[in-house]
Short mmCIF file of C-alpha atoms (C1' of nucleotides) in Angstrom, two decimals:
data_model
loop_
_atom_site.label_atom_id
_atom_site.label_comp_id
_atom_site.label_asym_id
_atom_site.label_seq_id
_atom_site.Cartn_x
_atom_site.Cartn_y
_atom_site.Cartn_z
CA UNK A 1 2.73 -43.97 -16.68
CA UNK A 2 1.17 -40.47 -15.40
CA UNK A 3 4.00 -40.31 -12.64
CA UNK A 4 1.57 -40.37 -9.87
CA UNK A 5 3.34 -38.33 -7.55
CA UNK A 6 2.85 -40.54 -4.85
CA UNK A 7 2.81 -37.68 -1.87
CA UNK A 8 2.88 -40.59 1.03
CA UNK A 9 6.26 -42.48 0.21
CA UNK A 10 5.39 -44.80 3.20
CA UNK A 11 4.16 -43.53 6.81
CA UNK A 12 4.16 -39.62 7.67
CA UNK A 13 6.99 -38.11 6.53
CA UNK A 14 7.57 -34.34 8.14
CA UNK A 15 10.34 -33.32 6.21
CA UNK A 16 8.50 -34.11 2.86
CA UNK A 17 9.88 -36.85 0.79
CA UNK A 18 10.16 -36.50 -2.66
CA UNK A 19 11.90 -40.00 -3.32
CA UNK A 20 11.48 -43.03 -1.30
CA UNK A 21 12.89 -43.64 1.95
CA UNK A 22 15.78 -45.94 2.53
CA UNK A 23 15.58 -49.72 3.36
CA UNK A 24 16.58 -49.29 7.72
CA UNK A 25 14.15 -45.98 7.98
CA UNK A 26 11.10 -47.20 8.76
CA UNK A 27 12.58 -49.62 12.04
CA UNK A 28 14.61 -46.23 12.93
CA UNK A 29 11.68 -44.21 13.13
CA UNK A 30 10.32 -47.41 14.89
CA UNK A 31 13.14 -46.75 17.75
CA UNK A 32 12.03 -43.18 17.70
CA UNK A 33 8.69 -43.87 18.60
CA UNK A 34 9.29 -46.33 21.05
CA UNK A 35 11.58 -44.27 22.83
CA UNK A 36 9.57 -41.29 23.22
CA UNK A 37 6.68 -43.34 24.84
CA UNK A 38 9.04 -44.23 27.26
CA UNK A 39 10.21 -40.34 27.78
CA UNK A 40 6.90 -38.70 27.50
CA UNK A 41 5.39 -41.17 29.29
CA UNK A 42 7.71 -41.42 32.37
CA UNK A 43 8.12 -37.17 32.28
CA UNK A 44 5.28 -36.25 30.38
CA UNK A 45 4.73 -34.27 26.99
CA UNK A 46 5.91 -30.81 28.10
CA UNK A 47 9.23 -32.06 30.08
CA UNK A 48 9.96 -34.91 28.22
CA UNK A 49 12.93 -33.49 26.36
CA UNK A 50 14.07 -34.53 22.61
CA UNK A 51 17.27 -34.75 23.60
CA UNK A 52 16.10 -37.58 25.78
CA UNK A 53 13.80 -39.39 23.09
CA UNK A 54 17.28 -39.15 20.54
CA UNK A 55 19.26 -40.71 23.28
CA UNK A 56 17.11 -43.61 23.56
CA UNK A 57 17.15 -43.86 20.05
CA UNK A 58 20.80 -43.47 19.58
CA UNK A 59 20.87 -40.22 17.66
CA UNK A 60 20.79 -36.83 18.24
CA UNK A 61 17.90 -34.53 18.65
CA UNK A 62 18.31 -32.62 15.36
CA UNK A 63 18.12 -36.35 13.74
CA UNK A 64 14.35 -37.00 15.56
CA UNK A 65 13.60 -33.41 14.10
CA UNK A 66 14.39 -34.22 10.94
CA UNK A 67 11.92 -37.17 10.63
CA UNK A 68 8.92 -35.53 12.69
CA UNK A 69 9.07 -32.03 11.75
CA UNK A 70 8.61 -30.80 15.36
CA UNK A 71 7.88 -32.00 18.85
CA UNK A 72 4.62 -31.54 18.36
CA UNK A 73 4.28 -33.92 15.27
CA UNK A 74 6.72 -36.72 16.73
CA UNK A 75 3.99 -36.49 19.62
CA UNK A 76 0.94 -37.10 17.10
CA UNK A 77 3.00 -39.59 15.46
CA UNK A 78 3.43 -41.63 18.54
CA UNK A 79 -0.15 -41.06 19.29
CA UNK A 80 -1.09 -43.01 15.59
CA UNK A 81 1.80 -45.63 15.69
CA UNK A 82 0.61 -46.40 19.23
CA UNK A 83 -3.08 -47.21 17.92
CA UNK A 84 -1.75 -49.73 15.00
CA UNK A 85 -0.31 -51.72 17.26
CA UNK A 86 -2.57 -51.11 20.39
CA UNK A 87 -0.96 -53.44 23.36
CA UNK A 88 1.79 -55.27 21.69
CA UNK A 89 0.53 -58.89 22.99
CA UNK A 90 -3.26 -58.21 22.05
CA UNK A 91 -4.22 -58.76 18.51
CA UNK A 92 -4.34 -54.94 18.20
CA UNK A 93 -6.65 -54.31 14.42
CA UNK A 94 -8.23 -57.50 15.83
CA UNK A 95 -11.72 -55.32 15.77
CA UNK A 96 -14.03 -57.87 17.98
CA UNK A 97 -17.49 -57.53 17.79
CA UNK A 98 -20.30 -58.09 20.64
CA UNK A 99 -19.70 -59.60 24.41
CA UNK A 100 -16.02 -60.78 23.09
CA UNK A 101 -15.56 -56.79 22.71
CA UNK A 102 -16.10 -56.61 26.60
CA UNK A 103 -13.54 -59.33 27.46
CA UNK A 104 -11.06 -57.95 24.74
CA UNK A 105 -11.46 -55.04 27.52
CA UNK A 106 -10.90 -56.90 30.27
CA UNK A 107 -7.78 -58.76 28.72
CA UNK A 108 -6.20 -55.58 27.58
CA UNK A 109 -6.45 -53.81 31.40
CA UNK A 110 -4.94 -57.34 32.19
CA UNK A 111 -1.90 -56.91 30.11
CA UNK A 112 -1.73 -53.24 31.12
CA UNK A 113 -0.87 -54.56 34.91
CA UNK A 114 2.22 -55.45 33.03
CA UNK A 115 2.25 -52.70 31.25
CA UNK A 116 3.29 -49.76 33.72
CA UNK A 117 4.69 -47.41 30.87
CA UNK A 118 2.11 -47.67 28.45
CA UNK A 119 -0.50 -47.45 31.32
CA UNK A 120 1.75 -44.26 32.28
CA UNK A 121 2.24 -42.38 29.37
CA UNK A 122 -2.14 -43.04 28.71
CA UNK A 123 -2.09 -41.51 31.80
CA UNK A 124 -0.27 -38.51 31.45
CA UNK A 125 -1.00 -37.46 28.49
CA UNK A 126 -4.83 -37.76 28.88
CA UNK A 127 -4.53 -35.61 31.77
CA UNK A 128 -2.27 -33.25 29.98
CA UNK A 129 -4.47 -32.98 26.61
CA UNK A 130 -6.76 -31.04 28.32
CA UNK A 131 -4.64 -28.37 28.99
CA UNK A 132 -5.13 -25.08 26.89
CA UNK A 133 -3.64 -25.50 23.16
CA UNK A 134 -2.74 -29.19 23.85
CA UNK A 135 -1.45 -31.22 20.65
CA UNK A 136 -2.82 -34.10 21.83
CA UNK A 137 -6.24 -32.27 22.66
CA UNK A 138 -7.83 -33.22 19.45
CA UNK A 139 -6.63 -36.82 19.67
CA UNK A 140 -8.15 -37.74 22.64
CA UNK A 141 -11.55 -36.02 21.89
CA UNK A 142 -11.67 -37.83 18.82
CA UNK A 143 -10.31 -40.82 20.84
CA UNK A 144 -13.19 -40.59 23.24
CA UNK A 145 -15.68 -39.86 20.98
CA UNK A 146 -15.59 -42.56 18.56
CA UNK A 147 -14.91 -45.68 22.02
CA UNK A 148 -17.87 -44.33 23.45
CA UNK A 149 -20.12 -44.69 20.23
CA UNK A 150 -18.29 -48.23 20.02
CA UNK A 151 -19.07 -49.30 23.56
CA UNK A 152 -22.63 -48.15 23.51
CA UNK A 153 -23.12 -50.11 20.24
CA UNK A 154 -21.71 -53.07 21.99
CA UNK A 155 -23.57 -52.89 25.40
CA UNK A 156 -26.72 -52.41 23.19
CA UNK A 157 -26.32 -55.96 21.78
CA UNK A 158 -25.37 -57.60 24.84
CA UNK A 159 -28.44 -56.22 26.76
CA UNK A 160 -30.73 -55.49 24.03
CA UNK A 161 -31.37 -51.81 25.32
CA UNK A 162 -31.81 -49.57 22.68
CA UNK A 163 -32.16 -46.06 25.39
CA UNK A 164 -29.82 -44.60 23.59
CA UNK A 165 -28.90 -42.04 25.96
CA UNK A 166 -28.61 -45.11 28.82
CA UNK A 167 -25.83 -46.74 26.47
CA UNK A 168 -23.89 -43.66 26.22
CA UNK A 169 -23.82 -42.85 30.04
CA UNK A 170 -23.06 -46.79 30.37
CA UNK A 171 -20.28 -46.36 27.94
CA UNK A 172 -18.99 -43.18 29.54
CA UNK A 173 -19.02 -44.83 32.82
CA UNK A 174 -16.94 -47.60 31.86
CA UNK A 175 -14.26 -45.67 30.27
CA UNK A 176 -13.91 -43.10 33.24
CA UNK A 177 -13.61 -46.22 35.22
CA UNK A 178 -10.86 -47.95 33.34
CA UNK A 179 -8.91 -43.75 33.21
CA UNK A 180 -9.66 -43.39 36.62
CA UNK A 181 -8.07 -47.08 37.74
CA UNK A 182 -5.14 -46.44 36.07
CA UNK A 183 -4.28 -43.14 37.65
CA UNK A 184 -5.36 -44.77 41.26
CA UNK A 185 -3.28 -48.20 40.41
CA UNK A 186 0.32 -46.36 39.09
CA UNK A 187 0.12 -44.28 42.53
CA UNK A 188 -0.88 -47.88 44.87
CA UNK A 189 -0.51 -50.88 42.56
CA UNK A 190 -1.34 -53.16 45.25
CA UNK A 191 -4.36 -51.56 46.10
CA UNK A 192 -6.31 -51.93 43.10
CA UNK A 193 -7.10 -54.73 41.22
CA UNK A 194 -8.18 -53.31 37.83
CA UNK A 195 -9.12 -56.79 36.57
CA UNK A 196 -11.42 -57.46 39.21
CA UNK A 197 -12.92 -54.46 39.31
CA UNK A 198 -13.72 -53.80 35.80
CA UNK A 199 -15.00 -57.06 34.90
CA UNK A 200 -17.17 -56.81 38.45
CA UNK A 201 -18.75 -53.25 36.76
CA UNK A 202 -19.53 -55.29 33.37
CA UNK A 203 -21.10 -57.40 34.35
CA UNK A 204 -23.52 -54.97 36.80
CA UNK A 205 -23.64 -52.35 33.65
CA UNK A 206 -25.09 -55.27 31.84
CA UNK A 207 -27.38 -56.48 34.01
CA UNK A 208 -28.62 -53.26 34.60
CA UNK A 209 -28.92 -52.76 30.84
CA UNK A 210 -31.23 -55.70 30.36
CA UNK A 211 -33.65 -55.20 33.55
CA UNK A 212 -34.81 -51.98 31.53
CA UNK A 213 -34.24 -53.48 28.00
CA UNK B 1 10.00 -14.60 78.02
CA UNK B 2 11.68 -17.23 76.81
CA UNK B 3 11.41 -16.49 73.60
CA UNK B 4 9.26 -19.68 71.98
CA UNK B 5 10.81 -19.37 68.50
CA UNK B 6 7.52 -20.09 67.23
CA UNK B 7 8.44 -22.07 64.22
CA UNK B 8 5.08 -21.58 62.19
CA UNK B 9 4.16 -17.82 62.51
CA UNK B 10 0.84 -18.87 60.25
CA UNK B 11 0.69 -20.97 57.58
CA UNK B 12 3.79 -22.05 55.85
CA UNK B 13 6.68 -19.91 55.34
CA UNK B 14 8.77 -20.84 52.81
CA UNK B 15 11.33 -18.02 53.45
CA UNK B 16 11.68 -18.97 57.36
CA UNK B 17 10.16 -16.53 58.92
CA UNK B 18 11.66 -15.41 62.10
CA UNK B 19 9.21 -12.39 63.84
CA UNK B 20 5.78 -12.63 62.36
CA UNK B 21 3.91 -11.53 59.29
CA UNK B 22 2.57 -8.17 58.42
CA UNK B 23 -1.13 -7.92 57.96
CA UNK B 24 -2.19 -7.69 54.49
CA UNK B 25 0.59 -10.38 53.90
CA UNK B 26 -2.16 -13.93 53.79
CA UNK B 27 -4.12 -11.96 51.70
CA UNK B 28 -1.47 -10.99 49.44
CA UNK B 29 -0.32 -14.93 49.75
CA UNK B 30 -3.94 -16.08 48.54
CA UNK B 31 -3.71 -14.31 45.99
CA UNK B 32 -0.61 -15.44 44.83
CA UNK B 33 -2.41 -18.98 45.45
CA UNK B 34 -5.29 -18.16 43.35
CA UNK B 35 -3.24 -16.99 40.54
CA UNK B 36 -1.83 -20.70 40.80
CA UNK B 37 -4.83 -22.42 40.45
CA UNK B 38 -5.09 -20.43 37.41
CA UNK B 39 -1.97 -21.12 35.90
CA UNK B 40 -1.36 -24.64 36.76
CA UNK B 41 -4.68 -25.90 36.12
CA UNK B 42 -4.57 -24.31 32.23
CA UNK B 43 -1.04 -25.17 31.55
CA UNK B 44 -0.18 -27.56 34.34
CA UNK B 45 2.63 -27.60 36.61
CA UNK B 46 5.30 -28.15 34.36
CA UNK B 47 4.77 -25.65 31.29
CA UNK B 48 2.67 -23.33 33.92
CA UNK B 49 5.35 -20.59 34.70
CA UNK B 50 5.87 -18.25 37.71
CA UNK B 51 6.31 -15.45 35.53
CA UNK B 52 2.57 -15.61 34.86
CA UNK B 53 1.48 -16.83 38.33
CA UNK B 54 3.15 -13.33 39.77
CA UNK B 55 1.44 -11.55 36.92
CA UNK B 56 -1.66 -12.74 38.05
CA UNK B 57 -0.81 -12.06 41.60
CA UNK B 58 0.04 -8.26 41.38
CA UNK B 59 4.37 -8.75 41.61
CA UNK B 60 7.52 -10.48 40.41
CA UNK B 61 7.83 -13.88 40.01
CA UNK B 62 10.62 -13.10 42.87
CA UNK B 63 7.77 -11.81 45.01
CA UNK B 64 6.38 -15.72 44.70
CA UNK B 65 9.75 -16.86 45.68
CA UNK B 66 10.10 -14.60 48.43
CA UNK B 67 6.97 -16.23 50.07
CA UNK B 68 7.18 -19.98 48.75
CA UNK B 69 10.39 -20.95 48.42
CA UNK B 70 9.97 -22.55 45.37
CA UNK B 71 8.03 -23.51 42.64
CA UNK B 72 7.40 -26.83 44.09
CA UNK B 73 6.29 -25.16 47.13
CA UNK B 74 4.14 -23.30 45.88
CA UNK B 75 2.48 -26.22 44.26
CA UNK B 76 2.73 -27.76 47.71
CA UNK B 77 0.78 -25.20 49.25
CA UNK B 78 -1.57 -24.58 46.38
CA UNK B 79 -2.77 -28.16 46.43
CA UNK B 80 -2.95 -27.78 50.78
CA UNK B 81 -5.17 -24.59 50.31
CA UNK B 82 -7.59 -26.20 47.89
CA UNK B 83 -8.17 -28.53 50.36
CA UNK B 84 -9.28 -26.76 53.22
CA UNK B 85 -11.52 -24.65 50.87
CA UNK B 86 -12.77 -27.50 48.92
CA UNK B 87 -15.30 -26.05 46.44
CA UNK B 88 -15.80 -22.27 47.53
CA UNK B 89 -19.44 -22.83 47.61
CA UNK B 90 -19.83 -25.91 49.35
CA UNK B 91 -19.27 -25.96 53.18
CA UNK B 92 -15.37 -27.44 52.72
CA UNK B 93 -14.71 -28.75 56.38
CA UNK B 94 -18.17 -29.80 56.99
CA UNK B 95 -17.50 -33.65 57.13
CA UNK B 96 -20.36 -34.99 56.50
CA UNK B 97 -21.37 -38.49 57.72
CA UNK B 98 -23.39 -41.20 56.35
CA UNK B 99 -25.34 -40.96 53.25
CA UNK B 100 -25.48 -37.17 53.45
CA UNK B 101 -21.57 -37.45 52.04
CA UNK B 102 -22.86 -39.35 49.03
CA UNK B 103 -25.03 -36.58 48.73
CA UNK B 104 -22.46 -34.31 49.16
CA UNK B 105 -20.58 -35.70 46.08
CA UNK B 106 -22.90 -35.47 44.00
CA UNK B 107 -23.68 -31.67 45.19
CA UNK B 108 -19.80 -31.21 44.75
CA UNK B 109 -19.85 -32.71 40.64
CA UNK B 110 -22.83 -30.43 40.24
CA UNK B 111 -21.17 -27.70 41.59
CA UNK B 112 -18.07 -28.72 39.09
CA UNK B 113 -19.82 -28.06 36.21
CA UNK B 114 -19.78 -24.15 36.33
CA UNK B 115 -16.10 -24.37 38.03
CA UNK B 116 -14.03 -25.65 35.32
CA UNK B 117 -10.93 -24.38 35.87
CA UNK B 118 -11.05 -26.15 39.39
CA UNK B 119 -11.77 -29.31 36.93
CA UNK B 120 -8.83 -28.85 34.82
CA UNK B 121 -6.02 -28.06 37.35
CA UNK B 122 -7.44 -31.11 39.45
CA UNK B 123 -7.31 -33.58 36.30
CA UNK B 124 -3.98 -32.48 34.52
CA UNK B 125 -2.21 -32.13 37.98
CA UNK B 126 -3.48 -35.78 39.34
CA UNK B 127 -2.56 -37.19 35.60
CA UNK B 128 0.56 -35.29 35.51
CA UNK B 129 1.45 -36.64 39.16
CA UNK B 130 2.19 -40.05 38.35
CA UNK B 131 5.36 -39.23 36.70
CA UNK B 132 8.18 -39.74 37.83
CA UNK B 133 9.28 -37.51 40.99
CA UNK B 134 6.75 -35.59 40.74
CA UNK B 135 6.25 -33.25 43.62
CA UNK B 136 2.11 -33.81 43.68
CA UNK B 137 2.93 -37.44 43.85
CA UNK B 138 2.84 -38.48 47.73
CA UNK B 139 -0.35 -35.62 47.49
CA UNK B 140 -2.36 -37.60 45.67
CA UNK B 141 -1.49 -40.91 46.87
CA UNK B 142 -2.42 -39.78 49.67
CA UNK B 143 -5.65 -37.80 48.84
CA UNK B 144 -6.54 -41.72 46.92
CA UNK B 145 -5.88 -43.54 49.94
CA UNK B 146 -7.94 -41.25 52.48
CA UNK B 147 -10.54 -40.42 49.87
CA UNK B 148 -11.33 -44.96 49.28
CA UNK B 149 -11.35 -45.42 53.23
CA UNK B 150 -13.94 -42.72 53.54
CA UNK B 151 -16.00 -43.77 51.01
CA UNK B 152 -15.98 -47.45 51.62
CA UNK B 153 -16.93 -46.74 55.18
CA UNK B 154 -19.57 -44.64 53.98
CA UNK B 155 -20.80 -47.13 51.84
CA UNK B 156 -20.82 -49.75 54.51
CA UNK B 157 -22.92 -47.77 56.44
CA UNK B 158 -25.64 -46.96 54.26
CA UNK B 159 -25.50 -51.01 52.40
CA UNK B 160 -24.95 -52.69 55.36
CA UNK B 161 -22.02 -54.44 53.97
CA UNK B 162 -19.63 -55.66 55.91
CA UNK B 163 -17.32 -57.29 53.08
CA UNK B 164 -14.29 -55.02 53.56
CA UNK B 165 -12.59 -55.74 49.89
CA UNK B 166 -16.12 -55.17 48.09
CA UNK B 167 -16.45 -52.13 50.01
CA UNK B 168 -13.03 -50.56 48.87
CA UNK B 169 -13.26 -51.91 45.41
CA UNK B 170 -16.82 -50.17 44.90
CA UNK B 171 -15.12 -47.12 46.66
CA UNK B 172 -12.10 -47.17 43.68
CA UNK B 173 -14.64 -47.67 41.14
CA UNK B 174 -16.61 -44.19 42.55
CA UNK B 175 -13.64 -42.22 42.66
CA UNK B 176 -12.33 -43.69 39.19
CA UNK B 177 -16.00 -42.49 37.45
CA UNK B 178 -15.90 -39.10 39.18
CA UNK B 179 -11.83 -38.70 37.76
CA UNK B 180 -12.40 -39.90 34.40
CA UNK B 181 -15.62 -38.36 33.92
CA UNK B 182 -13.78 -35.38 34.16
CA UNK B 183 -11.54 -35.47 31.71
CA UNK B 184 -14.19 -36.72 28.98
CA UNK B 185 -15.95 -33.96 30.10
CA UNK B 186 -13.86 -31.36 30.09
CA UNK B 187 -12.56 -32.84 26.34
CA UNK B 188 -16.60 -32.69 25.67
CA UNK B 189 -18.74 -30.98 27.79
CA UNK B 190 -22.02 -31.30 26.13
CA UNK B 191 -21.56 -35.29 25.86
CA UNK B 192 -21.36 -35.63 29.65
CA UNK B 193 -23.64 -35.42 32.47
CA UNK B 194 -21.45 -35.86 35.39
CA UNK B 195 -23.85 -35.41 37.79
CA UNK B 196 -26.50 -37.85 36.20
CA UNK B 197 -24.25 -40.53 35.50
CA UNK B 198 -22.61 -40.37 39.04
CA UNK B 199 -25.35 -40.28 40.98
CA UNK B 200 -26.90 -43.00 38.59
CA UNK B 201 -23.96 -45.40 39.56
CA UNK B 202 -23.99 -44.58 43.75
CA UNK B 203 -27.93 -46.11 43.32
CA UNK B 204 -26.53 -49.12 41.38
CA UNK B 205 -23.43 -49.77 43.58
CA UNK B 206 -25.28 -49.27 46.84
CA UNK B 207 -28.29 -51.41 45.63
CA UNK B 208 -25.58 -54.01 44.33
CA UNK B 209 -23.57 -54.14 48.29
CA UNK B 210 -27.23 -54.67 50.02
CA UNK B 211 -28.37 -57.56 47.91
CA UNK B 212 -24.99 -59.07 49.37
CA UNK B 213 -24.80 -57.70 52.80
"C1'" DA C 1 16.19 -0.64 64.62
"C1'" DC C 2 15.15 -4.47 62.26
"C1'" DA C 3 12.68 -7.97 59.97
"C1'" DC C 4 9.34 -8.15 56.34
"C1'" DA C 5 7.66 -7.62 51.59
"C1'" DC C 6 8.88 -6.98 48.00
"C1'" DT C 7 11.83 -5.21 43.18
"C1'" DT C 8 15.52 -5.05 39.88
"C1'" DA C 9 19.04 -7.29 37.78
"C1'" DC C 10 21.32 -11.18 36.64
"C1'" DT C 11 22.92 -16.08 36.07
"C1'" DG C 12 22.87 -20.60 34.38
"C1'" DA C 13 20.59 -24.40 32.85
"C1'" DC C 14 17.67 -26.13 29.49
"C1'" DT C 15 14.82 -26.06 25.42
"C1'" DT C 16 13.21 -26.33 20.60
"C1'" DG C 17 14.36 -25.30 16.21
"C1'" DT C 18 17.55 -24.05 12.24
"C1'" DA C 19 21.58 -23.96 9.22
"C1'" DA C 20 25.12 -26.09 7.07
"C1'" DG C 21 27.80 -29.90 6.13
"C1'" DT C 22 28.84 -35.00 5.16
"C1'" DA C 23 28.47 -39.83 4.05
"C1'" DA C 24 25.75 -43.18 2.06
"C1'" DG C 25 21.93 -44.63 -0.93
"C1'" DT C 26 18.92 -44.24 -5.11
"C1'" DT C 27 17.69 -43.11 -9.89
"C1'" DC C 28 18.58 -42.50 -14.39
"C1'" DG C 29 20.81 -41.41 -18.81
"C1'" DT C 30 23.99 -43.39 -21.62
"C1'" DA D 1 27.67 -51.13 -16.06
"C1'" DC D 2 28.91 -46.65 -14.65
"C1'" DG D 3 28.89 -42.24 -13.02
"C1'" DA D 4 26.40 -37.70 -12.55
"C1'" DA D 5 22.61 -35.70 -10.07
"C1'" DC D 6 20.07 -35.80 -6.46
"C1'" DT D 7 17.93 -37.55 -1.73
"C1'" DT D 8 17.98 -39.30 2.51
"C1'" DA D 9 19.70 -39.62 7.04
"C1'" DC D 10 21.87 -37.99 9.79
"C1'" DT D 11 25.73 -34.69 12.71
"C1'" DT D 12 27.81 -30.56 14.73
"C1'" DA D 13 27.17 -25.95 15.87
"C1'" DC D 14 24.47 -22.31 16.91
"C1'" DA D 15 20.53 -19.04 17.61
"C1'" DA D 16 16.96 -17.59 20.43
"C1'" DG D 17 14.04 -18.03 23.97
"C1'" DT D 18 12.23 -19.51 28.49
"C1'" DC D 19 12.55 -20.44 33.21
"C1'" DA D 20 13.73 -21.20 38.12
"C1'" DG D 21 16.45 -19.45 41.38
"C1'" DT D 22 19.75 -15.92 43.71
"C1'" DA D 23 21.77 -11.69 45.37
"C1'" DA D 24 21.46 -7.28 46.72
"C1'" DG D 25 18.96 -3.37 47.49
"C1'" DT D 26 14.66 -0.26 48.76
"C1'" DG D 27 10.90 1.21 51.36
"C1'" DT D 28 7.52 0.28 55.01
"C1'" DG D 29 5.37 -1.35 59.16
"C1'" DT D 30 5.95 -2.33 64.11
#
DNA sequence: ACACACTTACTGACTTGTAAGTAAGTTCGT
DNA sequence: ACGAACTTACTTACAAGTCAGTAAGTGTGT
């Protein structure tokens, strides 16, 4: 007994739930989410209009603002349903440890060639977060934060380095490489091969790692 | 006489000009372009608003219209200025040859680091340029495509190389670190070293094209 | 005299968000 | 097993604001 007032009746609800929600919601929230990575990420956060995301989602705006809240929030929600499943292919939660971290890396900016909208929207919205007052602001500095640790831990094992501060710049490097690709690639896909490339800096990063290890 | 309707009575008049422009007026025009840089580097093109550019600028957001046309010229022209003044400080047009430009990037980064506005507005506008029809699109395709010749040619100068792919993939992967280093940075300023890190990785990737030249 | 460098005033297109209403689903007392 | 009471999942309609762009006018420099 005791009630318990269970105050998350299944995801993030913005317009508080008090029951449960109904058997189609969570695969129409789904669509919702779906569709606004395709509208943020081909227009961006600030002109990416709800009216848009609703479209895609066959509703109306007022329905996507009565399951996020606001803009803002169906933003942050796509920001967290877009980590659960990571790239759709990859085994997303699958959290590898050690050198098969690396070519989990590798295989993801693989799929991404196929991948123009997710690469997009990444994109964008890094590049818009660090605007003044951003929602996504906090998101990405957490975001950055925590792969950087994650990388460093990893390089550390694969080279047996333990300069801290050298498998932090190491880790830094790598992701500005991988950001940086992307933006070069979506403007001259045939110009860059993102595969190539970032497996090419591994493998240097790493060698470099264990000549001072 | 004759009358050479001289089609570009200095710089770029976005209300065609037809005698020629009153003194004070280029100043009055930098400033407007200034007050740009301002806006669309903290709120980025699309939520930055003329309103507040003209504010800035001493006059209406007419006044801007009067002299750019538009709001995508003015971006236009905002993004042309920054170019032939580079970094205020450093010497802009002076193109440096040979290893003295690697130099100069890394002079450029340092400089960065007390210029962050110039920071911002260059890493939301590139991000935010990838979507679709945007009008800093063909800029920084552009800008990409110039910037990797340069660089690889640069690089095969001071390595030796001669391998034309390796050359412009290790010129991507410099101008990838410098972009995304950015952003992390700007999201976390205190984490980053920009200029340690990048001129860390120009050792590495020249060292790395000699051993194969 | 005439273009230039603006300003004031206004329009129209979009925007997000809210209010109110409706149909369908869920829970629960009996 | 049934219906009242209530929620959820929307919709239509609207409020309120923001913004780019235009038109017409005013003063000033050459």
């Amino acid at each position: 007994m005791v009630e318990t007032a269970r105050d998350d009746p299944r995801g993030r609800p913005a317009a508080e739930r008090v029951q449960r929600p109904q058997a189609r919601t969570t695969e129409r929230r789904e669509a919702v989410l779906k569709a606004a990575m395709n509208v943020f990420g081909a227009r961006g956060y600030n002109k990416g209009a709800l009216v848009e995301v609703a479209e895609q989602a066959g509703m109306t705006h007022a329905g996507v603002l009565h399951h996020f809240g606001s803009k803002e929030g169906l933003l942050v929600a796509m920001l967290k349903y877009r980590d659960g499943e990571e790239v759709a292919g990859v085994p997303a939660r699958a959290q590898t440890e050690g050198p098969a971290f690396l070519q989990h890396l590798v295989d993801t900016v693989e799929e991404n060639t196929h991948r123009r909208g997710v690469v997009q929207a990444y994109s964008v919205l890094s590049g818009e977060s660090v605007t003044d007052g951003h929602p996504a602001h906090d998101y990405f500095q957490e975001r950055f934060h925590i792969l950087r640790a994650k990388i460093a831990g990893v390089l550390g094992e694969v080279s047996g380095s333990t300069d801290e501060q050298e498998l932090i710049d190491a880790a830094s490097s790598l992701i500005a490489i991988m950001d940086g690709l992307q933006v070069q690639w979506l403007l001259e896909p045939e110009a860059i091969d993102m595969p190539r490339i970032l497996s090419r800096t591994i493998d240097e990063l790493v060698d470099r790692l264990r000549a001072t290890a």
